[in-house]
Backbone as ProteinMPNN parsed JSONL, in Angstrom:
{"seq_chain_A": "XXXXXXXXXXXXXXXXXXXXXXXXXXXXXXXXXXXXXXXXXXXXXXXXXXXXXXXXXXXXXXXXXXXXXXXXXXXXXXXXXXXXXXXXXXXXXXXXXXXXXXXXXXXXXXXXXXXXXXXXXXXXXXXXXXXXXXXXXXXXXXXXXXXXXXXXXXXXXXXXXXXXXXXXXXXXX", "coords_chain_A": {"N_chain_A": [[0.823, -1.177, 0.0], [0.375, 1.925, -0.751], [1.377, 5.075, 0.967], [1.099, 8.431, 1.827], [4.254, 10.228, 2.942], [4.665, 11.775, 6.18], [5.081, 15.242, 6.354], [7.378, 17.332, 7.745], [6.944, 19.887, 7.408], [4.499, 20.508, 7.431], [1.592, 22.227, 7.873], [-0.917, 21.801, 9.4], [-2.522, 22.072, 12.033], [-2.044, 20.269, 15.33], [-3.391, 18.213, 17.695], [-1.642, 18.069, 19.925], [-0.222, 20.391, 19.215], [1.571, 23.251, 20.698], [-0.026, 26.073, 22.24], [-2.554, 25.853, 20.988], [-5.85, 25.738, 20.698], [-7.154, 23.905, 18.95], [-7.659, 21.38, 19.735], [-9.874, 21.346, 21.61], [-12.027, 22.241, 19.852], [-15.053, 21.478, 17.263], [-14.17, 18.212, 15.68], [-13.557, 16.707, 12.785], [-13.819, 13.197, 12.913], [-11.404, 11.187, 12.641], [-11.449, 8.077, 10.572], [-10.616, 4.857, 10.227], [-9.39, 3.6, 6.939], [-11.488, 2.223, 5.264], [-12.572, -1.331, 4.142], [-13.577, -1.125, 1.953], [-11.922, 1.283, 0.351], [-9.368, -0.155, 1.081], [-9.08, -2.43, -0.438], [-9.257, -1.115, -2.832], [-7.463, -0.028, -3.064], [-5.626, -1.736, -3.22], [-6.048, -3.342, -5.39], [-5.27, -1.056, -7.639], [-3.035, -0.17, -7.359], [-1.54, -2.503, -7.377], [-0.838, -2.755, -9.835], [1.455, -3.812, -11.637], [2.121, -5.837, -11.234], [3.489, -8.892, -11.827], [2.098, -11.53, -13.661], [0.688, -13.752, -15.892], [-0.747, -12.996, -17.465], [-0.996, -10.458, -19.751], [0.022, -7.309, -19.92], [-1.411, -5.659, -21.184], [-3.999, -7.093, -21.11], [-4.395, -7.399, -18.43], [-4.635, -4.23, -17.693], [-7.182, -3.942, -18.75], [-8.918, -5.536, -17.355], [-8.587, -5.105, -14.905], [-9.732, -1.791, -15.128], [-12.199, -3.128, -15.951], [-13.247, -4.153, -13.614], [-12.979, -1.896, -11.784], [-15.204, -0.406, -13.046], [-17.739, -0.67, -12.182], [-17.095, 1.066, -9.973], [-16.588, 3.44, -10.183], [-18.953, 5.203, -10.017], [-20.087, 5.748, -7.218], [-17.254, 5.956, -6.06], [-15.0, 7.38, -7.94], [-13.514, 9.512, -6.423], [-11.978, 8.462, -4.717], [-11.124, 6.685, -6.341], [-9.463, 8.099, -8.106], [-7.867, 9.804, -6.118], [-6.297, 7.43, -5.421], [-4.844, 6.874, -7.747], [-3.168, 8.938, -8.532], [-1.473, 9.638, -5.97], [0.112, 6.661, -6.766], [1.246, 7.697, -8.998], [2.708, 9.629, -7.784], [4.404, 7.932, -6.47], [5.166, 5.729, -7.689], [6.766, 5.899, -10.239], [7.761, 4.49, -12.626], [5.442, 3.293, -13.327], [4.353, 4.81, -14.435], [3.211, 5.327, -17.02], [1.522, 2.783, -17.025], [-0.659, 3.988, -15.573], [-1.862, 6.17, -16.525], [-2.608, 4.77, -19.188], [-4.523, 3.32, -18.026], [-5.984, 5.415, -16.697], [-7.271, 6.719, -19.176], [-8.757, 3.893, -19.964], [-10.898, 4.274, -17.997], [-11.586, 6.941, -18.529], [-12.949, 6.199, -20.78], [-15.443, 4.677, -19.856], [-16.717, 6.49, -18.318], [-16.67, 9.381, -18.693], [-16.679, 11.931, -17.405], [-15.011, 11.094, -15.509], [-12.229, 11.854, -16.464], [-11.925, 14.541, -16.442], [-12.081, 14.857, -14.03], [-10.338, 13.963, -12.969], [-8.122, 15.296, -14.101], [-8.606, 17.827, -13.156], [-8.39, 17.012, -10.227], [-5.732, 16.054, -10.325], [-3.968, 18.557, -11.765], [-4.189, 20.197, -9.046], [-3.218, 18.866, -7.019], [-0.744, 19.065, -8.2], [0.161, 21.314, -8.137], [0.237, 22.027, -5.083], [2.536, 20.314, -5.085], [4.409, 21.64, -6.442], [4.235, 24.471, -4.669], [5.221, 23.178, -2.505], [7.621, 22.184, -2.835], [8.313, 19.953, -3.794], [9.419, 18.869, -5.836], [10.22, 16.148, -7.261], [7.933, 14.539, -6.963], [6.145, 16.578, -8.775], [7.41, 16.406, -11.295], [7.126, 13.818, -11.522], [4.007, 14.149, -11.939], [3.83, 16.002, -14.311], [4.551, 14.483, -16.033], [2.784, 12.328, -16.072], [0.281, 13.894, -16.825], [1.613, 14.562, -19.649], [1.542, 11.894, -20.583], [-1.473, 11.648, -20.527], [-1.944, 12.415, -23.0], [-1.627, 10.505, -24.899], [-3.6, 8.916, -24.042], [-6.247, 9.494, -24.827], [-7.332, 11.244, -23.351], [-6.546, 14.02, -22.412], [-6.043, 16.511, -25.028], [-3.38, 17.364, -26.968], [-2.911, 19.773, -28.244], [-4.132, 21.439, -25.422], [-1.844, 20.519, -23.799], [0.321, 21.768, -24.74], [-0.56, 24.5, -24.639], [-0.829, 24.426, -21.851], [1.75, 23.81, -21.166], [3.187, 26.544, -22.073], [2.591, 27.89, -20.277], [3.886, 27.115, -18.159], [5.907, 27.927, -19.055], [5.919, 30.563, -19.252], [5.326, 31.627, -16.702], [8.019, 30.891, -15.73], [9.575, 32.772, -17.142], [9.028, 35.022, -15.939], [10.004, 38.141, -14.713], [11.166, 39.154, -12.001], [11.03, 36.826, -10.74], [12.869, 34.142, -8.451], [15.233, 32.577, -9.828], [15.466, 28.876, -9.334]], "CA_chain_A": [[0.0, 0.0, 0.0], [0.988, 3.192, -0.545], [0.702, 6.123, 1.98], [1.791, 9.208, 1.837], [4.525, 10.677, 4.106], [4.076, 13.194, 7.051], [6.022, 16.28, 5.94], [7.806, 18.372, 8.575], [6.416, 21.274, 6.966], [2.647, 20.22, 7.499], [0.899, 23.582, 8.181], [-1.899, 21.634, 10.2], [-2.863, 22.379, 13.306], [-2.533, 18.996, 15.875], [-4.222, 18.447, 19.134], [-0.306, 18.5, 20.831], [0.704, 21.691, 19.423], [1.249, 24.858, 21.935], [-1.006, 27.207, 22.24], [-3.462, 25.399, 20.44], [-7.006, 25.481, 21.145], [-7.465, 22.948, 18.216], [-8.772, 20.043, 20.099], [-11.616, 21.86, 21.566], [-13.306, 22.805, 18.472], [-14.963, 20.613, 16.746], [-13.405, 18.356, 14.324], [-14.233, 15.285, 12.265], [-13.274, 11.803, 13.559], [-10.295, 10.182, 11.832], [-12.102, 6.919, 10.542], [-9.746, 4.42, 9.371], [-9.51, 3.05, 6.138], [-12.646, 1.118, 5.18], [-12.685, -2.411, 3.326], [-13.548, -1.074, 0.312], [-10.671, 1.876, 0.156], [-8.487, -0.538, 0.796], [-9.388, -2.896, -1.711], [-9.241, -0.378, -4.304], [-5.698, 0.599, -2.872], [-4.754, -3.032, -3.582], [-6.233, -3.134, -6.842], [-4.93, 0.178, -8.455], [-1.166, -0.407, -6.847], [-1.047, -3.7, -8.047], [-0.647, -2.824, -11.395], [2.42, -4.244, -12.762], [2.416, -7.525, -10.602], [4.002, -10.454, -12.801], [1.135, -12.224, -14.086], [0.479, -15.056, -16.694], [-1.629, -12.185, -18.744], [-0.162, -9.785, -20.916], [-0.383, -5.823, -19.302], [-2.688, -4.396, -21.77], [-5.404, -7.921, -20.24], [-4.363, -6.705, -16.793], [-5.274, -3.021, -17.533], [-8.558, -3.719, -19.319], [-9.49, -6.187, -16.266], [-8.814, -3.535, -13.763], [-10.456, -1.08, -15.743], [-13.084, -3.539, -16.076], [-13.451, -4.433, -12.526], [-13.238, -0.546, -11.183], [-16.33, 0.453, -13.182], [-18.522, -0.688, -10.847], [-16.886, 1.911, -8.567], [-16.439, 4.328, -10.62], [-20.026, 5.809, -10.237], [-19.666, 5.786, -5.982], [-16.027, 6.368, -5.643], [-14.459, 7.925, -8.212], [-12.989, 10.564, -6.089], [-10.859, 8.117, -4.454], [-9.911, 6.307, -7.143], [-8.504, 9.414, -8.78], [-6.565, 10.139, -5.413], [-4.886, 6.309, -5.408], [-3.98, 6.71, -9.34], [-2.427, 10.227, -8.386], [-0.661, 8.798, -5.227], [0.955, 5.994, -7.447], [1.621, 8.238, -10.131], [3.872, 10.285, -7.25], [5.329, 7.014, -5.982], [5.663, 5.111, -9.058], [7.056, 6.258, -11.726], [8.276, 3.539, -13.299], [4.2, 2.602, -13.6], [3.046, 5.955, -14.89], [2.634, 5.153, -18.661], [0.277, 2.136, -16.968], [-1.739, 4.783, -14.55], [-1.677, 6.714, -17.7], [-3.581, 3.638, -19.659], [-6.025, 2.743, -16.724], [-7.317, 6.605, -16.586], [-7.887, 6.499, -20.324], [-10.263, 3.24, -19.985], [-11.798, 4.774, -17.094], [-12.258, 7.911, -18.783], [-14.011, 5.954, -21.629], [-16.376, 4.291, -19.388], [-17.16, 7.315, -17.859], [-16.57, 10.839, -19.193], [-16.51, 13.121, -16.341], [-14.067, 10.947, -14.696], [-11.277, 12.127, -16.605], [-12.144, 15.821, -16.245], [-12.001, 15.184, -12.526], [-9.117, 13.101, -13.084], [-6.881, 16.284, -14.438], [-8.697, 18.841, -11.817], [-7.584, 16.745, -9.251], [-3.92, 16.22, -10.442], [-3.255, 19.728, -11.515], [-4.553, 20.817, -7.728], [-2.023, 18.22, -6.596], [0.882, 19.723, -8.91], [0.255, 22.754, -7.812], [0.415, 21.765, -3.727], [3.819, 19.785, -4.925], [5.531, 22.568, -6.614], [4.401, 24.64, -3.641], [5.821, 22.82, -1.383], [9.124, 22.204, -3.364], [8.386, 18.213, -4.03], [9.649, 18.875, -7.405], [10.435, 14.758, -8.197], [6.812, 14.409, -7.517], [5.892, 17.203, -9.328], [7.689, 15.946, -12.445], [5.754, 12.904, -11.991], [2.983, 14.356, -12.619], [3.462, 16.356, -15.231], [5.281, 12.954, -17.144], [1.555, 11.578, -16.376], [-0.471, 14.679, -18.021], [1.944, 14.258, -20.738], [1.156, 10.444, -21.26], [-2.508, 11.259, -20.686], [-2.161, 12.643, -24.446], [-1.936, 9.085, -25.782], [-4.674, 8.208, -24.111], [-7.386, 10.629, -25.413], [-7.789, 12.039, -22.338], [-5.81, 15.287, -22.594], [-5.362, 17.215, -25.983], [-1.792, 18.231, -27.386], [-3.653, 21.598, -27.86], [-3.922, 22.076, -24.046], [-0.976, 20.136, -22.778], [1.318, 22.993, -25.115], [-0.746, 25.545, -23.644], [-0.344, 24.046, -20.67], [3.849, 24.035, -20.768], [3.256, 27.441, -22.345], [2.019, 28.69, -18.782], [4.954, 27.126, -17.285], [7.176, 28.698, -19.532], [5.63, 32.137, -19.001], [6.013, 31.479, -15.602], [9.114, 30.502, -15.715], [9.914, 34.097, -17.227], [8.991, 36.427, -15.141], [10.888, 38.8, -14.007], [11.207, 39.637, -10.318], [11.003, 35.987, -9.628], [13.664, 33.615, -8.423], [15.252, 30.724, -10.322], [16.89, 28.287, -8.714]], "C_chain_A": [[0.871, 1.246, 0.0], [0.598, 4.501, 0.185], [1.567, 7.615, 1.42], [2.571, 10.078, 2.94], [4.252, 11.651, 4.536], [4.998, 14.41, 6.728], [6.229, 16.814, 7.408], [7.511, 19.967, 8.483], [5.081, 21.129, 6.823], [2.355, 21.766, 8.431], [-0.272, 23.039, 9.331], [-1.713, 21.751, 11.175], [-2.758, 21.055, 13.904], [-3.014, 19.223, 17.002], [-3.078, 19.164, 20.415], [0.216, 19.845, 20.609], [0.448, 22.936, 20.36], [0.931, 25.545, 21.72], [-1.904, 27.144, 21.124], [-4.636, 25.218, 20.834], [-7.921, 24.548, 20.546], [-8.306, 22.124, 18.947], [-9.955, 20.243, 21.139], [-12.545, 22.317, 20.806], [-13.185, 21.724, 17.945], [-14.509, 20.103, 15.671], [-13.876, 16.792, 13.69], [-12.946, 14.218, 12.825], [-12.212, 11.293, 12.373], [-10.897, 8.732, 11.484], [-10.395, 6.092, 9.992], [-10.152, 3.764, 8.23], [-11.008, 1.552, 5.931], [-11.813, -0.319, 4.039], [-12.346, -2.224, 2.309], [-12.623, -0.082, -0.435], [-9.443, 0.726, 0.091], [-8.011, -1.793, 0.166], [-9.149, -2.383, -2.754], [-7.832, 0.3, -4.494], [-4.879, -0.63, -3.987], [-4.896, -3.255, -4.99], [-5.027, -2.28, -8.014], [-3.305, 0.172, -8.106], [-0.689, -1.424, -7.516], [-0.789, -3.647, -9.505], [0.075, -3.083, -12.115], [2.557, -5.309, -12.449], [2.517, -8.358, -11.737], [2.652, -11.3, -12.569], [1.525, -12.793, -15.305], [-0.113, -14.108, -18.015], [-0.395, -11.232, -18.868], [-0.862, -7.917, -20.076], [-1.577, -5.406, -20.159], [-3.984, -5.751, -20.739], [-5.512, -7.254, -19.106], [-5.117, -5.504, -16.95], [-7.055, -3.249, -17.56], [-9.284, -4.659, -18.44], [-9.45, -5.713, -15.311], [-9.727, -2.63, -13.877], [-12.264, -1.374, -15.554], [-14.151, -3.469, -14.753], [-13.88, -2.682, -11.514], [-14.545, 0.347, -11.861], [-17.066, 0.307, -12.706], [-17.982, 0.505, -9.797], [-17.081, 3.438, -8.97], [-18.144, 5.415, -10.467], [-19.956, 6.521, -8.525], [-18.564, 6.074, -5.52], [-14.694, 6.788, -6.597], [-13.841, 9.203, -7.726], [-11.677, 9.393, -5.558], [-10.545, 7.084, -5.093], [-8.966, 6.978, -7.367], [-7.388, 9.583, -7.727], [-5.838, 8.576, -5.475], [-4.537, 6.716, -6.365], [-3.21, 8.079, -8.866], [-1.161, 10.053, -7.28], [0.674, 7.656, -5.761], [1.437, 6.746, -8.942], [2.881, 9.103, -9.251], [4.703, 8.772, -7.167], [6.139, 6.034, -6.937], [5.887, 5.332, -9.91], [7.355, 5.724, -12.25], [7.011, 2.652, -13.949], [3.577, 3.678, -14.608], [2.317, 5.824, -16.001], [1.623, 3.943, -18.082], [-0.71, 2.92, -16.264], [-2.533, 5.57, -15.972], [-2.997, 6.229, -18.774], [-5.217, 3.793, -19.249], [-6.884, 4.145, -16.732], [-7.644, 6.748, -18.05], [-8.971, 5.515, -20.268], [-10.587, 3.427, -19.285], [-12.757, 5.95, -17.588], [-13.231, 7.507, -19.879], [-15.18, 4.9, -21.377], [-17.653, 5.304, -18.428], [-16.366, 8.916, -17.933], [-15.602, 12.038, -18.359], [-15.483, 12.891, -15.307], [-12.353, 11.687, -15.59], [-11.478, 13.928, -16.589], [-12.188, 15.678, -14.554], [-10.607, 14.56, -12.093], [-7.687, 14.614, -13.217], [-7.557, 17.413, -13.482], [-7.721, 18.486, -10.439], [-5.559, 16.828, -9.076], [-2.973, 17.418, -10.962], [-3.375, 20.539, -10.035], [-3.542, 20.15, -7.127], [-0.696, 18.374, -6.681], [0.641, 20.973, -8.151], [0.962, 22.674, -6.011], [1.935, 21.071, -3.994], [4.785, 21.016, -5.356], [5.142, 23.908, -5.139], [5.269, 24.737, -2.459], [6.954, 22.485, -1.495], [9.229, 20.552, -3.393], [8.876, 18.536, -5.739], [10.221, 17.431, -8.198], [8.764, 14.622, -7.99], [6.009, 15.091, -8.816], [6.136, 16.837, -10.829], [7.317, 14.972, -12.957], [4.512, 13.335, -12.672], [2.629, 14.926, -13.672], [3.818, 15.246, -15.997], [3.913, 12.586, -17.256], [0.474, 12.741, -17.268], [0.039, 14.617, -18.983], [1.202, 13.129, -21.509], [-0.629, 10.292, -21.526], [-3.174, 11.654, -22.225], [-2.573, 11.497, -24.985], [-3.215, 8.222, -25.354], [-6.097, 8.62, -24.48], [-7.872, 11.121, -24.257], [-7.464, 13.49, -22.039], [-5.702, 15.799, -24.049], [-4.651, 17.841, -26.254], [-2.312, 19.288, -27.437], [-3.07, 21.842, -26.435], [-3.132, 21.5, -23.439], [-0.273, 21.237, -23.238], [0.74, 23.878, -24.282], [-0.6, 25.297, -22.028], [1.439, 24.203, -19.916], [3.946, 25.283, -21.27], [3.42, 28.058, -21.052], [3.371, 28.324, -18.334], [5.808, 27.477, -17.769], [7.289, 30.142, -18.819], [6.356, 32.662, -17.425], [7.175, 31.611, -14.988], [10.493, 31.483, -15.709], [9.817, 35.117, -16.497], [10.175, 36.926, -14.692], [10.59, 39.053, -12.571], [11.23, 37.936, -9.443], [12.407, 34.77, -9.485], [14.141, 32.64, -9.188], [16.374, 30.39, -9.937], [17.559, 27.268, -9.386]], "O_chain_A": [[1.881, 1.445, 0.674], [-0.521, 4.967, -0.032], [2.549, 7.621, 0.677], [1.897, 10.645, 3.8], [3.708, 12.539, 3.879], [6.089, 14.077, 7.19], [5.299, 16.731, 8.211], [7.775, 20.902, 9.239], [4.544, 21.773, 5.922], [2.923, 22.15, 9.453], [-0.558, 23.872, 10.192], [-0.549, 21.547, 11.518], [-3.354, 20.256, 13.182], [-3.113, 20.38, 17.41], [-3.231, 20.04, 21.266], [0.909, 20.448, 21.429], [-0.633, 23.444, 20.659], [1.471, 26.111, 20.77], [-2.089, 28.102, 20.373], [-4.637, 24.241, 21.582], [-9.015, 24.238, 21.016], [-9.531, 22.135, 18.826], [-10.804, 19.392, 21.404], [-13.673, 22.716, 21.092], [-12.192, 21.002, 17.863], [-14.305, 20.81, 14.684], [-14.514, 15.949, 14.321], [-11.743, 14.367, 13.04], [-12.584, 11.094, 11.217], [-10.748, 8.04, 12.491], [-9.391, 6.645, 9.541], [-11.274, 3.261, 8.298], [-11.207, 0.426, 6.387], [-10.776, -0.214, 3.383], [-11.396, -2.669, 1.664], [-12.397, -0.297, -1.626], [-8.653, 0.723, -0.853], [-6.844, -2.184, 0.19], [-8.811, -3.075, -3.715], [-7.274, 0.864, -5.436], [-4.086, -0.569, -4.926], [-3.912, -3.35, -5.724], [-4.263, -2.75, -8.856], [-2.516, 0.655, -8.918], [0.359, -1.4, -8.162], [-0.544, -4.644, -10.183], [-0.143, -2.83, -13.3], [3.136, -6.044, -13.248], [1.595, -8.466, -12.546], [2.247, -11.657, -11.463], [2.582, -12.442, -15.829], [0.013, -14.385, -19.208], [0.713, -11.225, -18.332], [-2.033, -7.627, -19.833], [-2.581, -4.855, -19.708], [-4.698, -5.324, -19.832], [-6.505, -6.612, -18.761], [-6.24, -5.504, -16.444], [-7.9, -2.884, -16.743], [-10.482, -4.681, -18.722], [-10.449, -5.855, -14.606], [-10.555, -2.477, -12.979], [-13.186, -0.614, -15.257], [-15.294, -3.014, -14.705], [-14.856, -2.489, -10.788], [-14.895, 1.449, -11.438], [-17.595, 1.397, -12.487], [-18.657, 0.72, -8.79], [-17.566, 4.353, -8.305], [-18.098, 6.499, -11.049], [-19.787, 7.739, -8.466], [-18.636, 6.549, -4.387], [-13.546, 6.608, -6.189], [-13.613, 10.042, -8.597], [-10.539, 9.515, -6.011], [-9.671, 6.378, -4.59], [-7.807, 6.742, -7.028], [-6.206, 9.554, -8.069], [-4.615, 8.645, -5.598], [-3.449, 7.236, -6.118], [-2.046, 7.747, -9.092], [-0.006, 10.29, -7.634], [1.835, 7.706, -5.355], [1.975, 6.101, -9.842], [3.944, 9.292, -9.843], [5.669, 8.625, -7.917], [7.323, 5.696, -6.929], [5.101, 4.94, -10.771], [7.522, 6.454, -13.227], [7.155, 1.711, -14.73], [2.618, 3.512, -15.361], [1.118, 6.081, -16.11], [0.589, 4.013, -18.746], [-1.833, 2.428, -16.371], [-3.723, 5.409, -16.244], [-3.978, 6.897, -19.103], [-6.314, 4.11, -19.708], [-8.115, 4.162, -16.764], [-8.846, 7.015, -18.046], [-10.108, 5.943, -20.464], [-11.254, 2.402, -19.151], [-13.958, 6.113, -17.373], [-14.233, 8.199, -20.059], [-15.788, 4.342, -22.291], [-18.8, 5.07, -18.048], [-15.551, 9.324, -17.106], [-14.545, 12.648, -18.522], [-15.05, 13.715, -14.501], [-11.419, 11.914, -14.82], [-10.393, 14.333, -17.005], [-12.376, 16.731, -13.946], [-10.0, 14.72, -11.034], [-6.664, 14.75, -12.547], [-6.641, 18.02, -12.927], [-6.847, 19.123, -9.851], [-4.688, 17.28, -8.332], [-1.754, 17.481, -10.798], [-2.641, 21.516, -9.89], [-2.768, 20.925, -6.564], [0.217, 18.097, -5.903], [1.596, 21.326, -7.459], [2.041, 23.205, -5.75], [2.683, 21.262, -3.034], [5.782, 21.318, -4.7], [6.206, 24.198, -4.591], [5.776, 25.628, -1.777], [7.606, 22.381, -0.457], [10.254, 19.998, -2.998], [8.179, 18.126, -6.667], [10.586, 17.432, -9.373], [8.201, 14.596, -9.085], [5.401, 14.442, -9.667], [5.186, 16.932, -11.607], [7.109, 14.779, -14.155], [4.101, 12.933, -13.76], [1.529, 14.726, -14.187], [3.004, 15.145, -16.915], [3.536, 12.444, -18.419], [-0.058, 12.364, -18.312], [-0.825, 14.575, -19.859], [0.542, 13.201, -22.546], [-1.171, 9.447, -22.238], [-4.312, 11.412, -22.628], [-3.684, 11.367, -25.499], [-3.73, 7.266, -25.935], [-7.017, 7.817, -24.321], [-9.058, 11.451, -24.28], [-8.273, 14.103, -21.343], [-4.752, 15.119, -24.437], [-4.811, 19.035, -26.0], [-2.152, 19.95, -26.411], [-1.947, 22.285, -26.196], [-3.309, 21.669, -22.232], [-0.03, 22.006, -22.308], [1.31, 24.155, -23.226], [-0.244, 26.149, -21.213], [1.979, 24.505, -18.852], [5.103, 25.615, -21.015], [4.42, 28.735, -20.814], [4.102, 29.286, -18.097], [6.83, 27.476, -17.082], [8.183, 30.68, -18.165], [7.235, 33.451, -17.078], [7.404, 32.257, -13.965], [11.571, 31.448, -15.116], [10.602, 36.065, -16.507], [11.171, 36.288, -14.35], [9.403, 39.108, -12.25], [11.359, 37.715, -8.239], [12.967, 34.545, -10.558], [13.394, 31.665, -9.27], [17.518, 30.845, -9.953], [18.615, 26.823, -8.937]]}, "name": "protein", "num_of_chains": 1, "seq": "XXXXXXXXXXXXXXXXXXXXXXXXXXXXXXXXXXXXXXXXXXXXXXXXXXXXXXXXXXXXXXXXXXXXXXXXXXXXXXXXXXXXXXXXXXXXXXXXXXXXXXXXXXXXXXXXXXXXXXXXXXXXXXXXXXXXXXXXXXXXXXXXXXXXXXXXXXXXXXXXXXXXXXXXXXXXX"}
């Protein structure tokens, strides 16, 4: 399973910190991981496991298997595939795949699919994760080949980070 680590630079508030009044206001319960999250962890991680089938079977039996979910929990699919898209890079061109036949079982998932993972790039360059960060853009790249992204808006897309990139007044390191 893959988790993601605790940063030392976590901005949150905890119950221990000083001069915190945090854990008297109310706050939602920490549940742990249900069944079916972590089922869908195991699923969507597993994706390169040495099998007898051939990767593209694997994908399109994953694929297959997650549309049933896809109607109820497409939010956290999207965050595992985004999760293993930081951790794995060596998988991305299959995460890559899998949100293409997701997105052509269901539409709106890949439009929530690239909301989510540019909101994610954004919180990594942020925060100065810049090998994640490069993950992810490697995976909006690849999501070209899968008709989920259009070369149109990935250029305009690296356009912005060029522009960016230009400014004046701002640092480059």
């Amino acid at each position: 399973m893959i988790h993601l680590p605790h940063s030392d630079h976590d901005r949150r508030r905890r119950p221990g910190d000083e001069g915190s009044d945090w854990c008297y206001k109310r706050r939602r319960a920490v549940l742990e991981k249900t069944e079916l999250e972590m089922h869908l962890e195991l699923l969507i991680s597993g994706i390169a496991e040495k099998s007898n089938s051939s990767m593209e079977s694997n994908l399109e039996r994953l694929a297959q298997s997650l549309g049933t979910y896809l109607i109820t929990d497409a939010d956290r699919i999207i965050d595992i595939i985004i999760e293993c898209v930081c951790y794995l890079r060596e998988e991305i061109t299959a995460y890559s795949t899998l949100a293409g036949l997701l997105n052509s079982k269901k539409q709106k998932f890949g439009f929530e699919l690239l909301r989510q993972s540019l909101e994610v790039l954004r919180e990594k360059l942020v925060s100065a994760d810049f090998n994640h960060a490069l993950h992810i853009v490697t995976f909006l790249a690849d999501l070209v080949n899968c008709h989920v992204v259009s070369s149109n808006s990935l250029v305009e897309f690296y356009e912005g980070f060029m522009e960016a990139a230009c400014e004046e007044g701002i640092p480059q390191v």
